[in-house]
Coordinates of C-alpha atoms in Angstrom, one line a residue:
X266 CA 69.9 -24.1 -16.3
X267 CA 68.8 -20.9 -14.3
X268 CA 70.8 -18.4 -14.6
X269 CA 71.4 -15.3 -11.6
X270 CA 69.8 -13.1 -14.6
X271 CA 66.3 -15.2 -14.2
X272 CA 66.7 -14.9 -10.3
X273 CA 67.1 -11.4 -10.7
X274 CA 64.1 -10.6 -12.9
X275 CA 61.9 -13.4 -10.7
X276 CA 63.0 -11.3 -7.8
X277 CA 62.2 -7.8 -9.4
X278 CA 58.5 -9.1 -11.0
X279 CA 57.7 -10.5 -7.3
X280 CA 58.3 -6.9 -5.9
X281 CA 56.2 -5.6 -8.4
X282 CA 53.4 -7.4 -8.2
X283 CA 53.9 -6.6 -4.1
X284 CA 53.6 -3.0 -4.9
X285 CA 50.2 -3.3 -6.2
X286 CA 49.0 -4.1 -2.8
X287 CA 45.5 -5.0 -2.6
X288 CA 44.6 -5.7 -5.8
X289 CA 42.9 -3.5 -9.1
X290 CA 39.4 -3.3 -6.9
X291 CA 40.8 -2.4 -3.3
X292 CA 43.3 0.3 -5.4
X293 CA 40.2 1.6 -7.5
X294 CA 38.1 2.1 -4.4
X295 CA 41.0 3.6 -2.2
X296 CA 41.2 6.3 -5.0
X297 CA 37.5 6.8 -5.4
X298 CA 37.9 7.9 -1.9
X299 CA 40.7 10.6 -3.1
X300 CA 43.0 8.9 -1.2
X301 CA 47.0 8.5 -2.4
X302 CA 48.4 4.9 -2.4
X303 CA 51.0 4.5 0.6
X304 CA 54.3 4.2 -1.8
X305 CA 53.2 7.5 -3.9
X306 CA 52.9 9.2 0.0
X307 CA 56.3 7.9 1.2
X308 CA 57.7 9.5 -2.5
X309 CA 55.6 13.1 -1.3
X310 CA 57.7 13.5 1.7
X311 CA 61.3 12.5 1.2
X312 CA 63.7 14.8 -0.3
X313 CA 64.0 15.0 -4.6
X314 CA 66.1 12.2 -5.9
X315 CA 67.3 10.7 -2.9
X316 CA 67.3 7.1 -1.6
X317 CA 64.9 5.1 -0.1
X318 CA 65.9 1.3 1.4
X319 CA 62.6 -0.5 1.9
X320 CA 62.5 -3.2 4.0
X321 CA 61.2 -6.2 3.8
X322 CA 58.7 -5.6 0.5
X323 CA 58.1 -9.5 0.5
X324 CA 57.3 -10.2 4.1
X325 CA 54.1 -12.6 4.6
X326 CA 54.8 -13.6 0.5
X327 CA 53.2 -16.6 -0.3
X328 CA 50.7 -16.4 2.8
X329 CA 46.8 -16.1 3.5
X330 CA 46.4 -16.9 -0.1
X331 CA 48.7 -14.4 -0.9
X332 CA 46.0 -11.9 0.4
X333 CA 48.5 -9.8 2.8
X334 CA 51.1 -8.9 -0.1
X335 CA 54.1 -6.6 1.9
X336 CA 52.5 -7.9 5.5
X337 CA 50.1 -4.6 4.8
X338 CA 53.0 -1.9 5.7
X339 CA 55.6 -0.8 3.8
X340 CA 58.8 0.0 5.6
X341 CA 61.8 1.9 5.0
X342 CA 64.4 4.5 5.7
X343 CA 64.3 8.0 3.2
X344 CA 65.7 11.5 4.0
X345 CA 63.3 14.8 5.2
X346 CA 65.1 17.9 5.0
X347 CA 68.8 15.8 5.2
X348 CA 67.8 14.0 7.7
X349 CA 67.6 10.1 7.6
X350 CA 63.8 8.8 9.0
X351 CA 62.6 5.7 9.7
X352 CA 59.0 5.5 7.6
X353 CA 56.3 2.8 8.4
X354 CA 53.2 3.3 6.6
X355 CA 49.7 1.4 6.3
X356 CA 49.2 0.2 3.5
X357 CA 44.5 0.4 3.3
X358 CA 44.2 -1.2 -0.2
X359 CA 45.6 -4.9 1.6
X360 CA 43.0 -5.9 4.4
X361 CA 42.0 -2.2 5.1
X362 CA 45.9 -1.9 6.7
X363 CA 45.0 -4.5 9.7
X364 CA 47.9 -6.3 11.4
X365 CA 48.4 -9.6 10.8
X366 CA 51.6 -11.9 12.8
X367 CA 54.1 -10.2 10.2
X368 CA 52.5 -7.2 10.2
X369 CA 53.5 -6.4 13.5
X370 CA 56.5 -8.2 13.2
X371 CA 57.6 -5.7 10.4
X372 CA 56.5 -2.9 12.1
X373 CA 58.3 -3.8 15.3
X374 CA 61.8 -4.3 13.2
X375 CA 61.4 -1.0 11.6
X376 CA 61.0 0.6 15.2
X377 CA 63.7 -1.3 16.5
X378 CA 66.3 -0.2 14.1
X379 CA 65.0 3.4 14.3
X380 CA 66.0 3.1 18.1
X381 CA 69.1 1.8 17.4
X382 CA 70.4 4.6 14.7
X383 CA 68.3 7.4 16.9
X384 CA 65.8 8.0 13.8
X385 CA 62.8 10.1 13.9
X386 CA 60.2 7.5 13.6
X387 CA 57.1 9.0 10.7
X388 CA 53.7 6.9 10.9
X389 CA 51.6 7.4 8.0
X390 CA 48.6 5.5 9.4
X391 CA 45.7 4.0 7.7
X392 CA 45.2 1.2 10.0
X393 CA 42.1 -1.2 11.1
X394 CA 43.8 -2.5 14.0
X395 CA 44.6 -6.4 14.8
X396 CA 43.1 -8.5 12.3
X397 CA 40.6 -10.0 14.6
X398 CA 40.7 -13.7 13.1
X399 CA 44.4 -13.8 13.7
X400 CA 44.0 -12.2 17.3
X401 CA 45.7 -14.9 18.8
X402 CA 48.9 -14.3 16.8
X403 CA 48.6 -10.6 17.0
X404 CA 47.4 -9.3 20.1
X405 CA 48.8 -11.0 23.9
X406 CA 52.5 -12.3 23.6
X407 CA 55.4 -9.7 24.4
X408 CA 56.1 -9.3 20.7
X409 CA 52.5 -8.6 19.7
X410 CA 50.7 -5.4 18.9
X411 CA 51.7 -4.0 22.6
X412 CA 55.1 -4.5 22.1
X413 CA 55.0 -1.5 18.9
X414 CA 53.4 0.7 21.6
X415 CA 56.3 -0.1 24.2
X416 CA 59.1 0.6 21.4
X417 CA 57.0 3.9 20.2
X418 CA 57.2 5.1 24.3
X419 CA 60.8 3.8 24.9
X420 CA 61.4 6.0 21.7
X421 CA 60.0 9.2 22.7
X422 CA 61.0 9.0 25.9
X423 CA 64.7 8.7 25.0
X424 CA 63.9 12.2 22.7
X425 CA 63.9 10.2 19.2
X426 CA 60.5 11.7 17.6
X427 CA 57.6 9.8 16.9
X428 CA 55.2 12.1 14.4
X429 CA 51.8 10.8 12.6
X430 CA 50.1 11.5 9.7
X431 CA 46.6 10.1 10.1
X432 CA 44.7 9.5 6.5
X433 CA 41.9 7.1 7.0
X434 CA 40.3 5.2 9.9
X435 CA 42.6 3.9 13.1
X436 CA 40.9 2.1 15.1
X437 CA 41.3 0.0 18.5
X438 CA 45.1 -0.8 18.4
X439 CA 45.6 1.1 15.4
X440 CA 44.6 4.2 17.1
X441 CA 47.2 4.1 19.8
X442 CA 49.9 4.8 16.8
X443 CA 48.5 8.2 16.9
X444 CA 47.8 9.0 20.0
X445 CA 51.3 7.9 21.4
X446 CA 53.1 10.2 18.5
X447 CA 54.8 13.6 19.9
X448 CA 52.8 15.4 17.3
X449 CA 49.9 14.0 15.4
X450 CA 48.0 15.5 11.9
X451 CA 45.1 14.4 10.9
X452 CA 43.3 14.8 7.2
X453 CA 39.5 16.2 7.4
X454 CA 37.1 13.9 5.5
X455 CA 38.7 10.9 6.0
X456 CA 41.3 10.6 9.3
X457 CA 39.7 9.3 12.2
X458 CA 40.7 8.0 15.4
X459 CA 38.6 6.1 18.2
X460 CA 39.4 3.5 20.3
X461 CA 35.7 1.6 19.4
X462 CA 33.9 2.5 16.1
X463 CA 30.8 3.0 16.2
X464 CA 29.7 -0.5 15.7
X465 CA 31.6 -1.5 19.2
X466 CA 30.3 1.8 20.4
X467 CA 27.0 0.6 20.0
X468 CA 27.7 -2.6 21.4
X469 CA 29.3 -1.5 24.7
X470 CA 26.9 1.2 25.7
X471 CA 23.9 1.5 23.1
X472 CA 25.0 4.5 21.4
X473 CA 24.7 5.7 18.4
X474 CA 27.2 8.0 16.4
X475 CA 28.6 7.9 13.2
X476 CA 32.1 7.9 12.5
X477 CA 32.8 11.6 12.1
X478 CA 31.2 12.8 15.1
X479 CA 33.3 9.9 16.7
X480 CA 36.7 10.2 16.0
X481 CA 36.9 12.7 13.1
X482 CA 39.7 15.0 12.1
X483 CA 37.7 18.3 13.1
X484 CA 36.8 16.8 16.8
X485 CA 40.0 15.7 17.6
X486 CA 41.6 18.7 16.4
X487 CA 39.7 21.2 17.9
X488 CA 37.7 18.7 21.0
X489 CA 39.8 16.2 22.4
X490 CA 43.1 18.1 21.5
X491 CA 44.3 14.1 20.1
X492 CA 45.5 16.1 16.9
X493 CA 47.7 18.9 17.0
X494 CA 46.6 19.8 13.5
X495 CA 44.2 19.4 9.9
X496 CA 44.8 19.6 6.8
X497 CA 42.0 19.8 4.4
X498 CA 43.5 17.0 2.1
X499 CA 46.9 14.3 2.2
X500 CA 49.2 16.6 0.1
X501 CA 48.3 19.0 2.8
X502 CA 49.0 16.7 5.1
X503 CA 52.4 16.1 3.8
X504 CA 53.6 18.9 3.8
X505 CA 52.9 19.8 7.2
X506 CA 54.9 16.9 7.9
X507 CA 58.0 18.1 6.3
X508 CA 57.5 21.0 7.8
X509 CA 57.8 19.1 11.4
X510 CA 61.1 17.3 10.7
X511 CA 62.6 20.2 9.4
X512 CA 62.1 21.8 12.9
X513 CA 63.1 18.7 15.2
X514 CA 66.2 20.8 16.1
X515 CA 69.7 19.2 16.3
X516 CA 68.7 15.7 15.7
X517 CA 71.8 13.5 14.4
X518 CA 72.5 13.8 10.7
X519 CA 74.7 11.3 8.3
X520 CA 78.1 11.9 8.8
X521 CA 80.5 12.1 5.6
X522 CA 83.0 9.7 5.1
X523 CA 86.4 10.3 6.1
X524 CA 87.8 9.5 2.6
X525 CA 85.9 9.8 -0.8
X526 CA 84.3 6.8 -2.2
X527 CA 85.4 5.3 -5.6
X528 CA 84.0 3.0 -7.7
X529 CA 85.2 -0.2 -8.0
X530 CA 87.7 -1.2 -11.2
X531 CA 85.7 -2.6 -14.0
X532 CA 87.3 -5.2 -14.8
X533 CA 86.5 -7.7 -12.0
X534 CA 82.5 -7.6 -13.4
X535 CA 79.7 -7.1 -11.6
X536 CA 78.9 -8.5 -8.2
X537 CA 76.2 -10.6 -9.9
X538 CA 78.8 -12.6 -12.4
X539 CA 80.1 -13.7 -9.3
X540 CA 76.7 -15.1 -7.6
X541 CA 76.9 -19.0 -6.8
X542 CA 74.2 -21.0 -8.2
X543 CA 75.5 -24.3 -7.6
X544 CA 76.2 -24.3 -4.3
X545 CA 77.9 -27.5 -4.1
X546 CA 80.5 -25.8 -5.8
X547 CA 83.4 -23.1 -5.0
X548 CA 83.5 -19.9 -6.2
X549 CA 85.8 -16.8 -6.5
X550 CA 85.4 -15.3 -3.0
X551 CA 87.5 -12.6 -3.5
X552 CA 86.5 -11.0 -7.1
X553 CA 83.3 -11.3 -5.7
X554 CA 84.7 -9.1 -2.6
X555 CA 86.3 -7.1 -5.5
X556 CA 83.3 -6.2 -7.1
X557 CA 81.7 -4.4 -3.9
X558 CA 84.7 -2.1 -2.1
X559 CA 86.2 1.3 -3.0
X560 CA 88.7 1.0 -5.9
X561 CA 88.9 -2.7 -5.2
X562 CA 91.1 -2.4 -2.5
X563 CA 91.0 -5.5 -0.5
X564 CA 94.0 -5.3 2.4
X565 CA 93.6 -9.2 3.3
X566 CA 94.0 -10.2 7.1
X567 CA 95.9 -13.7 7.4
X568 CA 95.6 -15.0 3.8
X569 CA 97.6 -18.0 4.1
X570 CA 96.1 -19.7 7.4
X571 CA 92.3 -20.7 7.8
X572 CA 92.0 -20.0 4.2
X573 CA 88.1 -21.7 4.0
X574 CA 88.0 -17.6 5.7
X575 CA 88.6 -14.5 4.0
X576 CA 89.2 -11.4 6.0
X577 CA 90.4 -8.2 5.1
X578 CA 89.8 -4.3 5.3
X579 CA 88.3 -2.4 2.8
X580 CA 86.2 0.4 2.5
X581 CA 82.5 1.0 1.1
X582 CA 81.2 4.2 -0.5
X583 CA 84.4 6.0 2.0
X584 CA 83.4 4.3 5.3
X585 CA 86.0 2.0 6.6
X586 CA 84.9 -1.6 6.5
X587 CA 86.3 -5.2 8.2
X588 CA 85.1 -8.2 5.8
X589 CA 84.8 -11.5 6.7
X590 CA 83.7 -14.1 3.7
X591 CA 83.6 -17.7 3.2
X592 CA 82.9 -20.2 0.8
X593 CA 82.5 -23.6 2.5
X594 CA 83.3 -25.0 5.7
X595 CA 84.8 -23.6 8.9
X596 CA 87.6 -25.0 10.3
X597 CA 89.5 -24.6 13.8
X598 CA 92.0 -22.4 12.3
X599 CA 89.7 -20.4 10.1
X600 CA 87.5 -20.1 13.3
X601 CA 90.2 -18.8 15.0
X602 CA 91.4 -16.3 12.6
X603 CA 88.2 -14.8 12.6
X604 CA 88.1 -14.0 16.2
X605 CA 91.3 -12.5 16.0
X606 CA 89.9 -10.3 12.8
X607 CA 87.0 -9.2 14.8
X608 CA 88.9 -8.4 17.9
X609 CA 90.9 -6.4 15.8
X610 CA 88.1 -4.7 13.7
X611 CA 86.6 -4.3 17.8
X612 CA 89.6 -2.7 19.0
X613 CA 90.1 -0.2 15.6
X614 CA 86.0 1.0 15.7
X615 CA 85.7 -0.7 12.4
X616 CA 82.2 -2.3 10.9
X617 CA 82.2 -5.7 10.1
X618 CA 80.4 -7.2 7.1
X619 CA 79.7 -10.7 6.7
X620 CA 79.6 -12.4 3.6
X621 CA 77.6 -15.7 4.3
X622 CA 78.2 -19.1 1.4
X623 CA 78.9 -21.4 4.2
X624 CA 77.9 -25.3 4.8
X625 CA 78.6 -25.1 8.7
X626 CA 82.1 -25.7 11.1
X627 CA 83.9 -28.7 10.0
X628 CA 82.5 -32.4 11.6
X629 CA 84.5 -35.5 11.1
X630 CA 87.0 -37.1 13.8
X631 CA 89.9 -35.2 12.8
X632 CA 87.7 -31.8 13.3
X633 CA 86.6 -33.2 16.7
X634 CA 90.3 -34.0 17.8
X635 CA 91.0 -30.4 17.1
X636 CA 89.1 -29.1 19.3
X637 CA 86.4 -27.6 16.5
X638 CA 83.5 -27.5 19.5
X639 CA 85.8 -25.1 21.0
X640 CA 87.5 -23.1 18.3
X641 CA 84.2 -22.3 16.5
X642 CA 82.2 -21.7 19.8
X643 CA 85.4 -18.9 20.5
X644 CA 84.3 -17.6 16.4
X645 CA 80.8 -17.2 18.1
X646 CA 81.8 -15.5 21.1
X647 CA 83.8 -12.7 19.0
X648 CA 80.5 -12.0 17.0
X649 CA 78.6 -12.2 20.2
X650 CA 80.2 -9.9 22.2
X651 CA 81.7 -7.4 19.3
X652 CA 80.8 -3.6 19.9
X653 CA 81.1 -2.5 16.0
X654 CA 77.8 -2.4 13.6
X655 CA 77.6 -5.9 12.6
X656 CA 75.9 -6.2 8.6
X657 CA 75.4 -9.7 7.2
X658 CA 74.7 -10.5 3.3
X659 CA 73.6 -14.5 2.5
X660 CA 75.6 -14.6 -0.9
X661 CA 75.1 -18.4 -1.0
X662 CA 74.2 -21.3 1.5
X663 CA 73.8 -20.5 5.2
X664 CA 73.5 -23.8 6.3
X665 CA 74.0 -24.9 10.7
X666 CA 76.4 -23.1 12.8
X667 CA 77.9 -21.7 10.2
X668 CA 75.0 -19.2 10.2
X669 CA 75.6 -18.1 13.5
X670 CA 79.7 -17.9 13.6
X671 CA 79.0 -15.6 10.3
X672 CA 76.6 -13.4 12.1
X673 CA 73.4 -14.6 11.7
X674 CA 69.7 -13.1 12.3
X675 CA 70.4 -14.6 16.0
X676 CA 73.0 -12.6 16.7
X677 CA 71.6 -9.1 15.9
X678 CA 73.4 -7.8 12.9
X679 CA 72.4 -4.1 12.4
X680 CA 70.8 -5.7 8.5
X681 CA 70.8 -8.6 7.2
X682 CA 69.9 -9.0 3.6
X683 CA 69.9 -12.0 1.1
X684 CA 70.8 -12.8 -2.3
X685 CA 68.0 -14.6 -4.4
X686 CA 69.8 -17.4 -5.5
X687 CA 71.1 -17.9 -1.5
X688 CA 69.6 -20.5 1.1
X689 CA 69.1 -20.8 4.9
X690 CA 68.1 -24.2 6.8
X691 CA 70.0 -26.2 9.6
X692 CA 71.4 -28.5 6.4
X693 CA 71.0 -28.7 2.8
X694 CA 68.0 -31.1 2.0
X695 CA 70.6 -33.7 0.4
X696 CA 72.5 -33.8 3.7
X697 CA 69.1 -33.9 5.6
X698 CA 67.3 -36.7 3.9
X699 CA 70.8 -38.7 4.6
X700 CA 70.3 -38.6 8.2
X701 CA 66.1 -39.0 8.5
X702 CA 66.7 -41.8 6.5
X703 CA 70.0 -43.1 8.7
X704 CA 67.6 -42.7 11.9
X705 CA 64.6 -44.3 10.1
X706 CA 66.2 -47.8 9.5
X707 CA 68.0 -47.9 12.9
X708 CA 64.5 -47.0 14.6
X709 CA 62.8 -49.5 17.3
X710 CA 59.4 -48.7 16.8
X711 CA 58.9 -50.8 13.6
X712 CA 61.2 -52.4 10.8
X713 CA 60.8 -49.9 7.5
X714 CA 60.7 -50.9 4.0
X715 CA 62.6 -49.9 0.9
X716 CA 59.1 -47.8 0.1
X717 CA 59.2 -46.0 3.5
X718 CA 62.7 -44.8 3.0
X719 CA 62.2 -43.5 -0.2
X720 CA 59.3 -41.8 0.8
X721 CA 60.4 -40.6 4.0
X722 CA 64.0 -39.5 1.7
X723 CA 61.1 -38.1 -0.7
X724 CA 59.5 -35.9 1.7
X725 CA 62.6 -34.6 3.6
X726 CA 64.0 -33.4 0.3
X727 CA 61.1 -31.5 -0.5
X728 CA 60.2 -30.4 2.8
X729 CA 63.7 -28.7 3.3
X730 CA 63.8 -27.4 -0.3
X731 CA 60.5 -25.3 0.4
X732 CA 62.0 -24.0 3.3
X733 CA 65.2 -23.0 2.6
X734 CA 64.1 -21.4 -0.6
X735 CA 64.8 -17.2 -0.1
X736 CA 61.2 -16.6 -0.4
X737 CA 60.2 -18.5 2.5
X738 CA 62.7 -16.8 4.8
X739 CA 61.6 -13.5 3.8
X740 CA 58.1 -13.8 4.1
X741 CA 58.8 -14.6 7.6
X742 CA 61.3 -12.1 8.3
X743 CA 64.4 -13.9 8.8
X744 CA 66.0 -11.3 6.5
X745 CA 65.0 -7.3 6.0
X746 CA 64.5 -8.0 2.1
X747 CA 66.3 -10.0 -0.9
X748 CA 68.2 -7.7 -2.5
X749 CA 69.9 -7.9 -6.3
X750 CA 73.4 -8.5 -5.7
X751 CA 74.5 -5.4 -8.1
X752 CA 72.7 -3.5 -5.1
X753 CA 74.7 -4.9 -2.3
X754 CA 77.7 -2.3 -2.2
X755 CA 75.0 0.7 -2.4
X756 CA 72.6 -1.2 0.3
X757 CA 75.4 -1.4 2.4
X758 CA 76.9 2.3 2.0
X759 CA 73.1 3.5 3.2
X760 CA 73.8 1.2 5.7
X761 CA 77.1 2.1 7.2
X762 CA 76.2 5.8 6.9
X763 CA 73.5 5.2 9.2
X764 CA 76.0 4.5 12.2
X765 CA 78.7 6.3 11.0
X766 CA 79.0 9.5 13.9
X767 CA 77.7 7.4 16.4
X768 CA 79.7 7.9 19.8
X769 CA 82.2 4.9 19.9
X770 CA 82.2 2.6 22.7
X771 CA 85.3 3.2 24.6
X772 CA 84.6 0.9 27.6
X773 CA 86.6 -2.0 28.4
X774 CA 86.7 -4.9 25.1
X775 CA 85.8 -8.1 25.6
X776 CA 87.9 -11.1 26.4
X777 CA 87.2 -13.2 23.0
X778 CA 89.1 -16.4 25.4
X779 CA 91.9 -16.5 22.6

């Protein structure tokens, strides 16, 4: 039987084999051209021994022939001179950097929660623009390519600072991550920046020009004025970049905790002891809940009514918390008692963390009597309409509604990360196959066969396992990354630190229809 131990070293060989990015021949020729690999560059600027939360590291996973590992970018939050920064960095050895559909979804995410927490935004660029075969997902919708540009203006318009480091060739698309930075520096030899290389050049008006005389670091820096400085190689480079946050002036810093934070008491385990594999059956909720806050201090809200719902206050790593946990189905009283708890947690200023093993809200003729449409749409509303940081972990299942009443990616938690034994879909594939095959034998069109039903049961089985499976979701950005459940209390302390100082929203609360 697998064991959360095998998850958890599948998990951690997956993100290593993601880190090698392109492959031993794309690596060997990205250092022949005395070029640093992206993660070694992102380890150059931050401050000594300090975090860094990547995001995402398995996004497109298991796509284009598992070509694109990481989508091409890494992404990620680190501290510069004490000051949190949202990092997204080509990454040249996978598809020379291009953008493919989760490319740019990726990179848009990372902007978007940079906006959010008012982090300086670094570009460490090495990027071949749109990946012209997959134009068509890349380039025209809203959410495409343009949309990065819109979030990098929005940004620097609203005074949140958007800085490049240019280290190899950004062209088309790629060059407008540059040239829409507050301060740009290119490295001589091998940054450049044009809008059409030179074969496109040539094209368009029958010129010819090489690439340096193009778009090179010593015409842009001291010609066009693109780059506002060179740096005769990337450590250079780097450098100069530190330099630049450490001068932004009085940008917002992580605010300490109010209280210190203390471990939690051994003797409830580790998080991971408490990890559901069989998801069919129960587990200990609350050791698990244990496991993650300050001293294991758990102040439960309402333990004896809507018990299929734990709530409680807590705190993690000193920053006051509201949890809310499940393990199983939602009913109208535990639906209700977590709209109270969030109206609560709303009113106080306090984050709310969601702790996601759910099968969905209660169904049945006894649920439907008691008004469970209702109760658990009033469960939605609170989560909707709450003004706190919302952060959701998938622990377990996260199967239907339930997804959505616990905070799910629809409902814009601040991060949402899984576990690797955990899984998403409308319904489990058991509960699926049951109703395909319930509609297939009551279907007009033509009488099926004890063959056709087992097929069709068969198919639906399989087709739900694959995608529900943790990898699938990530590679497609449902989540920001599947993290080891010994890391969630630390993932979520980086977390919470991030908003905490943020000006609280005083205005008038929300009417959660109670």
């Amino acid at each position: 039987m697998t064991t959360i131990t095998d998850l958890v070293a599948e998990l951690r060989d997956k993100h290593r084999q993601a880190s090698q990015g392109g492959g031993d021949k794309s690596r060997a020729r990205h250092s022949k051209r005395n070029k640093v690999f992206v993660r070694d560059r992102i380890e150059m600027i931050l401050d000594p021994r300090t975090a860094f939360l990547e995001l995402s590291p398995l996004a497109a996973y298991g796509l284009y022939n598992a070509e694109v590992p990481g989508a091409g970018i890494v992404t990620g939050i680190g501290m510069i001179h004490d000051r949190p920064c949202m990092i997204i960095a080509n990454d040249a050895t996978t598809k020379g950097g291009s953008f493919f559909a989760e490319t740019v979804r990726k990179h848009s995410r990372a902007q978007d929660i940079a906006e959010q927490h008012t982090l300086p935004c670094i570009y460490l660029v090495d990027c071949g623009g749109a990946f012209l075969p997959e134009q068509d997902r890349v380039f025209p919708d809203q959410d495409h390519f343009g949309g990065g540009f819109w979030r990098q203006c929005r940004m620097s318009a609203a005074g949140i600072p958007q800085i490049s480091v240019v280290f190899g060739g950004c062209t088309a698309g790629g060059a407008y991550i540059p040239a829409l930075s507050d301060q740009v520096i290119m490295v001589k030899g091998t940054g450049r920046i044009h809008l059409g290389g030179p074969p496109i050049v040539k094209a368009a008006i029958n010129e010819i020009v090489d690439g340096e005389t193009l778009g090179g670091a010593e015409m842009h820096t001291t010609v066009s004025g693109v780059s506002d400085h060179i740096a005769p190689d990337e450590e250079t480079a780097l450098q100069k970049l530190r330099e630049i946050v450490a001068n932004l002036g009085d940008t917002r810093r992580i605010i300490p905790p109010a209280q210190p934070a203390s471990a939690p008491e051994i003797e409830h385990g580790e998080t991971q002891d408490h990890a559901p594999i069989d998801l069919k059956r129960p587990i200990n909720m609350r050791a698990l809940i244990k496991t993650m806050v300050d001293g294991s201090n758990f102040s439960e809200f309402k333990p004896d009514y809507g018990k299929s719902l734990i709530t409680g206050f807590a705190h993690i790593h000193g920053y006051p918390v509201g949890i809310l946990a499940n393990d199983g189905a939602l009913f109208s009283e535990s639906s209700l008692k977590g709209a109270h708890f969030i109206e609560l947690c709303d009113q106080r200023q306090i984050p709310l963390i969601f702790l996601q093993n759910i099968t969905g809200f209660m169904v049945g003729t006894d649920a439907e009597r008691g008004g469970i449409a209702k109760h658990s749409a009033k469960l939605v509303y609170a989560v909707s309409n709450a003004r706190v940081p919302k952060y959701t972990i998938l622990v377990g299942g996260s199967y239907g509604a339930g997804n959505y009443g616990m905070c799910g990616r629809g409902f814009r938690p601040r991060f949402l990360f899984s576990w690797p034994n955990s899984r998403i879909a409308t319904m489990s594939p058991e509960v699926a196959s049951t109703v395909v095959t319930a509609l297939r034998r009551t279907s007009l069109k033509s009488p099926a066969t004890e063959d056709d039903i087992a097929a069709l049961d068969a198919r639906t089985r399989a087709q739900f396992e694959e995608q529900s499976d943790p990898y699938y979701a990530t590679a497609r950005l449902w989540d920001d990354g599947i993290i080891e459940p010994n890391q969630t209390r630390d993932v979520l302390g980086l977390c919470l630190s991030l908003a905490a100082g943020e000006d609280q929203n005083t205005g008038a609360r929300p009417v959660y229809r109670m």
